[in-house]
Tab-separated table of C-alpha atoms in Angstrom:
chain	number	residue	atom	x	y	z
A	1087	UNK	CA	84.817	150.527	231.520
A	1088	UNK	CA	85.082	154.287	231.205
A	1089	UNK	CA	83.502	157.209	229.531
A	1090	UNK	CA	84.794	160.383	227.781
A	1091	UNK	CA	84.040	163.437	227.219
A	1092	UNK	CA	83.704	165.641	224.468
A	1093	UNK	CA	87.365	166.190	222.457
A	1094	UNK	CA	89.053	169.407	223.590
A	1095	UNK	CA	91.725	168.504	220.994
A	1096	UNK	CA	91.310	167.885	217.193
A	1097	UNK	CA	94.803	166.067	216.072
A	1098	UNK	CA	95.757	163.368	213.642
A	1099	UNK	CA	99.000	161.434	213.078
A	1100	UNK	CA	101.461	162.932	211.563
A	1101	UNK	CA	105.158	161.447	209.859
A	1102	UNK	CA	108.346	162.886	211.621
A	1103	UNK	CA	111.523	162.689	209.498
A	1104	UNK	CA	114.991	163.868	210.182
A	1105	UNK	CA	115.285	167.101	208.355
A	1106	UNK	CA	117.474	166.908	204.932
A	1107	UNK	CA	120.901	168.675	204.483
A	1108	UNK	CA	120.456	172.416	202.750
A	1109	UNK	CA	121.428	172.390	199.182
A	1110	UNK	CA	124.749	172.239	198.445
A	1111	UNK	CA	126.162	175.955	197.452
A	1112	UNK	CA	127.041	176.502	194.064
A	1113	UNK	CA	129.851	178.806	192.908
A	1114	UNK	CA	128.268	180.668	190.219
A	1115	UNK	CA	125.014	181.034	192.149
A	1116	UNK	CA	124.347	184.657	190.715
A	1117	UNK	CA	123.532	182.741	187.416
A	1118	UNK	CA	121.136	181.140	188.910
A	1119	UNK	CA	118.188	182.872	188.396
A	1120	UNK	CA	118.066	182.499	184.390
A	1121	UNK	CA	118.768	179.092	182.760
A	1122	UNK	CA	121.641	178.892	180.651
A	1123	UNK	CA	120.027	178.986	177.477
A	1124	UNK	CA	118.189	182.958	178.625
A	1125	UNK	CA	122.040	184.131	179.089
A	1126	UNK	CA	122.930	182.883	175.875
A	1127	UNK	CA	119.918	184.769	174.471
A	1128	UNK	CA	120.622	188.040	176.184
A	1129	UNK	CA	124.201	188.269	175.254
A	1130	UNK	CA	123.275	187.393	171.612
A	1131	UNK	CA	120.617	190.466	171.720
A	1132	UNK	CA	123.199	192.318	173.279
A	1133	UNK	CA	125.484	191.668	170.304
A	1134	UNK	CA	122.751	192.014	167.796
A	1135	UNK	CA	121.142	195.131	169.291
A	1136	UNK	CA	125.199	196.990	169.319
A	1137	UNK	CA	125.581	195.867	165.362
A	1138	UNK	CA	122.587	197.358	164.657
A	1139	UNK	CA	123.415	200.612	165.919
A	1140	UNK	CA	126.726	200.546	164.520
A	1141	UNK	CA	124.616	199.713	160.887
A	1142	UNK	CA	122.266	202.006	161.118
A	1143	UNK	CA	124.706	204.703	162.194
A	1144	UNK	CA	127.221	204.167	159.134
A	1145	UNK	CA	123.877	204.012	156.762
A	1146	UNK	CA	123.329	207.311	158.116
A	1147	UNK	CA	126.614	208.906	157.993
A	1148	UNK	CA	127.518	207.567	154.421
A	1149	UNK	CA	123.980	208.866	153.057
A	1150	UNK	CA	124.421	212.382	155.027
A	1151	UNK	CA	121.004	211.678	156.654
A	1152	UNK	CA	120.128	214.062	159.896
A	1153	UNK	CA	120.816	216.889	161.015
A	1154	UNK	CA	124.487	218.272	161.582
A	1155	UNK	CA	124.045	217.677	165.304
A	1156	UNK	CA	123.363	213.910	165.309
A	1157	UNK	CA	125.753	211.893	166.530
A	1158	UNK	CA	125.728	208.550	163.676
A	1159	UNK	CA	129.758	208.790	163.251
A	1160	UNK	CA	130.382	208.050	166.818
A	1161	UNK	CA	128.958	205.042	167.044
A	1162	UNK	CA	131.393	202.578	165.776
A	1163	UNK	CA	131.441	199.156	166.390
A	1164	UNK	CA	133.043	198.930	169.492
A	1165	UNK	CA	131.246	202.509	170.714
A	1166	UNK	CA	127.489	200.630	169.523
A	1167	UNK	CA	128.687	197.292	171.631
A	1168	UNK	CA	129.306	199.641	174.242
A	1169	UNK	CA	126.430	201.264	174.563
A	1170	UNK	CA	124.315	198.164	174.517
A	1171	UNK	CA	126.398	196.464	177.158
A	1172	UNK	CA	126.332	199.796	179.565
A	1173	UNK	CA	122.372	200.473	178.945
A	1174	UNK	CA	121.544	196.634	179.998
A	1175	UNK	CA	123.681	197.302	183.374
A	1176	UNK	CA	121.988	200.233	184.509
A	1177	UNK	CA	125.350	202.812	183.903
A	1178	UNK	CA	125.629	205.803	181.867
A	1179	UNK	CA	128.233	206.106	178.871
A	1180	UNK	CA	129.159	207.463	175.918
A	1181	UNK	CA	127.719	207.878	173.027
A	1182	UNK	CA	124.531	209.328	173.868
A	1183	UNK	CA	122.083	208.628	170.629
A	1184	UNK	CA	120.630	212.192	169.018
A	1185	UNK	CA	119.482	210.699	165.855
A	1186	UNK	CA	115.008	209.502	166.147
A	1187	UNK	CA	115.975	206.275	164.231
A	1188	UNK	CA	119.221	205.084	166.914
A	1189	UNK	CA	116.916	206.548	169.725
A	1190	UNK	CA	113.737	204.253	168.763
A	1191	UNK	CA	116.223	201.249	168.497
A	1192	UNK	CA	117.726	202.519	171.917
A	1193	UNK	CA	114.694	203.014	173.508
A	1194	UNK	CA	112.917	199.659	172.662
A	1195	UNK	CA	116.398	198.152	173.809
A	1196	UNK	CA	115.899	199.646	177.355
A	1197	UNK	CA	112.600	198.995	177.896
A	1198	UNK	CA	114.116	194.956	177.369
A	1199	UNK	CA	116.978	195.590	179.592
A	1200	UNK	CA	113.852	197.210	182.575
A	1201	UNK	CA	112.650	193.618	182.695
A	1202	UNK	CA	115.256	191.666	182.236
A	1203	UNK	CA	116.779	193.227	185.410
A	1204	UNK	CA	114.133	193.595	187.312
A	1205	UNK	CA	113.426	189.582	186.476
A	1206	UNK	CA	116.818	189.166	187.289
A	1207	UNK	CA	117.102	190.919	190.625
A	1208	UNK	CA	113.559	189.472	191.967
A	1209	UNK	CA	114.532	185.710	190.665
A	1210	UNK	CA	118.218	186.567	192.529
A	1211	UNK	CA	116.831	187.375	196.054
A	1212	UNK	CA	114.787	184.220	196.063
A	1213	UNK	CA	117.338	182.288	195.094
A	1214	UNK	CA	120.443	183.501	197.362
A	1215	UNK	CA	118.139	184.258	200.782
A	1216	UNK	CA	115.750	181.538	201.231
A	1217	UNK	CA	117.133	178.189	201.512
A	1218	UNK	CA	114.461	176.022	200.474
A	1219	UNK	CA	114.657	172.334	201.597
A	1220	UNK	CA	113.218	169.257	199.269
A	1221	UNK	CA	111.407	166.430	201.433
A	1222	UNK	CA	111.422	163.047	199.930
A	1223	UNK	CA	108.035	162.376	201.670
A	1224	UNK	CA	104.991	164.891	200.468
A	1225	UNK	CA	102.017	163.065	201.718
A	1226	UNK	CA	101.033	159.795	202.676
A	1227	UNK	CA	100.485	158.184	199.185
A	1228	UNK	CA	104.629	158.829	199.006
A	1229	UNK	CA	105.605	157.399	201.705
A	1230	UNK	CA	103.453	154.244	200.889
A	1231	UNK	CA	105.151	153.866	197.090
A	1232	UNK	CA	108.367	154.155	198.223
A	1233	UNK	CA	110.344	151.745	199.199
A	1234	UNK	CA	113.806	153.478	200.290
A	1235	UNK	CA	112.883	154.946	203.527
A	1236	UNK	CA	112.060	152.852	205.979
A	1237	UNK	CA	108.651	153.852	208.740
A	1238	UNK	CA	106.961	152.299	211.062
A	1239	UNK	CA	105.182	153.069	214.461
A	1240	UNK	CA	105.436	152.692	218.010
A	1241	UNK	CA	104.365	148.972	219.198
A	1242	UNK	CA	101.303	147.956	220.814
A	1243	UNK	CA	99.331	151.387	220.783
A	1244	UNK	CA	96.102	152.560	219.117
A	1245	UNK	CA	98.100	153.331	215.981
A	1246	UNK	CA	99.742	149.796	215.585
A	1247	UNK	CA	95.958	147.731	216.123
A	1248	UNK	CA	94.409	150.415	213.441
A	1249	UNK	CA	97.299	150.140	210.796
A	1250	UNK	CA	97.101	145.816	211.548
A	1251	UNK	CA	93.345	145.793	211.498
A	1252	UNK	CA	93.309	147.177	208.125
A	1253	UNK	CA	94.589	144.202	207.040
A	1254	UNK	CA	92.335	142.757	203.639
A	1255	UNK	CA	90.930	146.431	202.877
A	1256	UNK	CA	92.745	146.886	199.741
A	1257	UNK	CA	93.755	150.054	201.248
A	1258	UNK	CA	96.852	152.343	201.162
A	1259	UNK	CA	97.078	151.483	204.940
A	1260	UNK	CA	97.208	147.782	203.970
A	1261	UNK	CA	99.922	148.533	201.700
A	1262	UNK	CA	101.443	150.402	204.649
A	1263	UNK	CA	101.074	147.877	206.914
A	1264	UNK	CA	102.708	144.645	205.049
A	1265	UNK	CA	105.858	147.309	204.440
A	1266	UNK	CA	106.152	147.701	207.940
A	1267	UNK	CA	105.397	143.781	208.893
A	1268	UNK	CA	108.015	142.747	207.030
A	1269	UNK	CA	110.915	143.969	209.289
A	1270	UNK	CA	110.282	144.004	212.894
A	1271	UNK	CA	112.962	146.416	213.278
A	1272	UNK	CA	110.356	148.958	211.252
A	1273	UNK	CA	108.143	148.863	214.942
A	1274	UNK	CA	109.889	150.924	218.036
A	1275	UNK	CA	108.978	149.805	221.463
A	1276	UNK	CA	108.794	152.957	222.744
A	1277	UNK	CA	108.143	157.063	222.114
A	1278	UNK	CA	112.030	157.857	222.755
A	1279	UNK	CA	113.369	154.846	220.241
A	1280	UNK	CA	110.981	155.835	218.053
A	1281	UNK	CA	112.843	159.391	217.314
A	1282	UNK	CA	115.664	157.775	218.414
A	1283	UNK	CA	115.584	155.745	214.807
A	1284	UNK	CA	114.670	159.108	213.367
A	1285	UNK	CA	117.708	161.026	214.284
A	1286	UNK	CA	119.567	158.129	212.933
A	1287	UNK	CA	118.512	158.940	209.003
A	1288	UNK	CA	116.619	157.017	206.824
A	1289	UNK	CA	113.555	156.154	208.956
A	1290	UNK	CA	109.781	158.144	209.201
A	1291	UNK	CA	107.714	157.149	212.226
A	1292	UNK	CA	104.399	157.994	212.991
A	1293	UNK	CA	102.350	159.124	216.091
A	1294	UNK	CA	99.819	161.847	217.392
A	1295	UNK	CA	100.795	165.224	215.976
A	1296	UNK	CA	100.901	166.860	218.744
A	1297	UNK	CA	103.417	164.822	220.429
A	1298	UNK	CA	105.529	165.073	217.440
A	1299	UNK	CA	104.696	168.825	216.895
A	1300	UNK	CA	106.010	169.681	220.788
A	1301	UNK	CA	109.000	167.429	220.447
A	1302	UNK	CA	110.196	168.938	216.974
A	1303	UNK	CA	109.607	172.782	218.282
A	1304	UNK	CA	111.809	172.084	221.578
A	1305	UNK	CA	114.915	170.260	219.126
A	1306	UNK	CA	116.883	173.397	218.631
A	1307	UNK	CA	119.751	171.716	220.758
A	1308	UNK	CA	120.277	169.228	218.445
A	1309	UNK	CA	120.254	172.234	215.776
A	1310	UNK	CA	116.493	171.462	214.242
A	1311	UNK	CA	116.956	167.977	212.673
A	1312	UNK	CA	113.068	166.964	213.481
A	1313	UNK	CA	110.298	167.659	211.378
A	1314	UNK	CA	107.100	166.458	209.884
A	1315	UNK	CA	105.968	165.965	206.653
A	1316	UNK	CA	102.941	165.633	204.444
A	1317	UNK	CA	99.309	166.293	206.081
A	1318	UNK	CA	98.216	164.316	208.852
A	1319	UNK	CA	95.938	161.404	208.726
A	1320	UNK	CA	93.734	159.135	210.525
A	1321	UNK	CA	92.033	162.644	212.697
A	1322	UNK	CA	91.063	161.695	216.275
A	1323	UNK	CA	90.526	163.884	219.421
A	1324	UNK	CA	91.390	164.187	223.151
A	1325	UNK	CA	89.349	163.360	225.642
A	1326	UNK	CA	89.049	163.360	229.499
A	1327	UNK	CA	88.092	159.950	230.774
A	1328	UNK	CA	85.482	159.634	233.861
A	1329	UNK	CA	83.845	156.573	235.701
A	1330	UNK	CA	80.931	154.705	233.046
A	1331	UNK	CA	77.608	156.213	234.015
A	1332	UNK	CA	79.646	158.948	235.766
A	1333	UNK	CA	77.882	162.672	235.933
A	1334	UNK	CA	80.794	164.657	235.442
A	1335	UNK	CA	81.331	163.473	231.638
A	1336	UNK	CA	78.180	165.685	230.381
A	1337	UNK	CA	79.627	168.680	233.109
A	1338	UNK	CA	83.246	168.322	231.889
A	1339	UNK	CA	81.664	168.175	228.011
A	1340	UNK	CA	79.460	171.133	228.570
A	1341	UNK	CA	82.652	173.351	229.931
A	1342	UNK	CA	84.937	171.956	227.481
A	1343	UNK	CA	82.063	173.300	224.956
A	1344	UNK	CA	82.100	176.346	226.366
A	1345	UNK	CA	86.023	177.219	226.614
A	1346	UNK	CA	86.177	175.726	222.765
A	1347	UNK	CA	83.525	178.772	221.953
A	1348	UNK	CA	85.781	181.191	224.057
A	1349	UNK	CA	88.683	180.301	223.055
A	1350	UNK	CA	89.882	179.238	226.111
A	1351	UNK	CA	91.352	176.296	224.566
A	1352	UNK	CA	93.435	177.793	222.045
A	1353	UNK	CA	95.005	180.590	224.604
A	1354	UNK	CA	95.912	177.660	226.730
A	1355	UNK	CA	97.887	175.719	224.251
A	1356	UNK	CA	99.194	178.724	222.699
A	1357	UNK	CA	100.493	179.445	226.408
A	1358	UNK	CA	102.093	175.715	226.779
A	1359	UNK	CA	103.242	175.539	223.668
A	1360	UNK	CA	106.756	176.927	222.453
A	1361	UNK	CA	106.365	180.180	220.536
A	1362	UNK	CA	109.697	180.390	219.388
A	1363	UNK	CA	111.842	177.326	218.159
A	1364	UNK	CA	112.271	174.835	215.556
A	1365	UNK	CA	109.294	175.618	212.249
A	1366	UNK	CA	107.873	172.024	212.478
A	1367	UNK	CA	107.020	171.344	208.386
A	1368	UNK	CA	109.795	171.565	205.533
A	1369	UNK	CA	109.712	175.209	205.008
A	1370	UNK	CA	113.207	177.166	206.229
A	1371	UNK	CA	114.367	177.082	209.621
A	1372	UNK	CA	115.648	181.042	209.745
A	1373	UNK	CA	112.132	182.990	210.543
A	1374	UNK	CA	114.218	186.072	208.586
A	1375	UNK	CA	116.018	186.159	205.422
A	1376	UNK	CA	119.479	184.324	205.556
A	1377	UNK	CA	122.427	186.350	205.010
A	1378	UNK	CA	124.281	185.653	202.048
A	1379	UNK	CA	127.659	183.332	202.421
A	1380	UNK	CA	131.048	184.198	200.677
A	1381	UNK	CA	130.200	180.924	199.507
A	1382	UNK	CA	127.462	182.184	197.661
A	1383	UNK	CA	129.034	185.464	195.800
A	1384	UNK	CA	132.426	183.994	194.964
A	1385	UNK	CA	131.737	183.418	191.521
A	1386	UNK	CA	131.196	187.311	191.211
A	1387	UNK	CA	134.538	188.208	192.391
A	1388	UNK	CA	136.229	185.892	189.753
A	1389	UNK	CA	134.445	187.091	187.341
A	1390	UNK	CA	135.583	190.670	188.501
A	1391	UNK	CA	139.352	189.411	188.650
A	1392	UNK	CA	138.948	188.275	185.241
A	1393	UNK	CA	137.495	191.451	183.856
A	1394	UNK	CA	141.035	192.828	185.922
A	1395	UNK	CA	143.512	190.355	184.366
């Protein structure tokens, strides 16, 4: 029999996963940012906002309201959709409004355009430069209720006697359990085939955190496939082990104590530990923004080559 000492490590088991494909890039992805039904809404206020200049202009001209300087007879139809079109892009054009009434409409009309654009431009950078990945598996509770990925665990270890000792709880680990029971093939004999099964799609498997954690940071060779998912369970910590009755377990546990209130602890794993290297959770791989594909910008140019035609 053996002792231990105090836990120098906090760590629970996590779920590794093989990482999912990035979203497929769309064409038109600079109309991404507003659902279809805003565009339809901004180019009907565009159209609505140019007819009412051109109204208001020709109620003004035909009455002989303003002063000689205004400008009400050049704003025609065309000229009024014009000006609408050019104020909501940010360009300068002609006519310039002079009368108060065509500048209040005008005015009220660029204040909508600000914000539109600025909602427009903000929504486009997220969209284009962070490639955001979806996880089938959030938490635990998901990966329990599904029954299209397969998961299991490593054979014969701590984890595999506490998931088949829960056995008759009623719990989600019970639930877990007769998933995994079902198919021996869910239970690896080893670490390696463990990720092996992993790196082969469609499987989750389960161990210490840590383990996983290391082992997903140091994948960039195999161009970060790895990572975990959801929030780990089932918290445990490491311990050195010493001789029963031994003396050094209460020495060992009083310096462990001590380099835990120092830090000591944390500057050695953050020494060990990869600084650089795969992110281990579902958030994106690039640490900076990603730059933009021609994939991804296409659509822009046919839409200037139709404006051209």
């Amino acid at each position: 029999a053996i002792d231990f000492t105090n836990p120098f490590m906090e760590y629970g088991t996590g779920p590794l996963i093989k990482r999912p494909p990035n979203e497929a890039t769309y064409l038109f992805a600079f109309l991404m940012p507003f659902q279809i039904v805003v565009w339809i809404c901004i180019l009907v206020a565009l159209v609505c906002v140019g007819f009412m200049l051109y109204v208001t202009s020709r109620i003004r001209y035909m009455l002989r309201v303003g002063e000689p300087f205004d400008n009400d007879r050049a704003f025609t139809l065309r000229n009024s959709i014009w000006f609408a079109y050019w104020s909501l892009v940010k360009r300068g054009g002609e006519p310039a409004p002079r009368s108060l009434p065509i500048r209040i409409l005008a005015g009220f009309w660029w204040l909508f355009a600000l914000i539109v654009v600025s909602t427009y431009t903000a929504n486009l950078t997220a969209f284009l430069t962070v490639k955001r990945l979806s996880s089938p598996i959030a938490s635990l509770e998901d990966l329990a209720k599904q029954t299209e990925i397969a998961y299991g665990l490593e054979k014969d270890v701590f984890l595999y006697n506490f998931f088949k000792e829960q056995d008759g709880t009623g719990s989600v680990f019970e639930r877990m359990w007769h998933s995994m029971s079902a198919d021996p093939n869910n239970f690896a004999t080893s670490l390696s085939q463990g990720i092996e099964k992993v790196r082969n799609g469609n499987y989750v498997f389960m161990d210490d955190e840590p383990i996983l954690e290391y082992l997903v940071a140091n994948d960039e060779k195999n161009e970060c496939e790895l990572m975990l998912v959801g929030k780990p369970f089932l918290y445990r910590g490491y311990g050195i082990a010493t001789q029963r009755g031994s003396h050094l377990a209460d020495k060992l546990s009083v310096q462990i104590l001590k380099m835990q209130e120092s830090g000591r602890i944390g500057m050695l794993r953050d020494r060990w530990w990869p600084k650089e290297g795969c992110v281990s959770d579902h958030s994106p791989v690039a640490k900076d923004a990603v730059a933009l594909g021609i994939e991804n910008v296409l659509g822009v140019f046919y839409v200037l080559l139709g404006g051209a035609g």
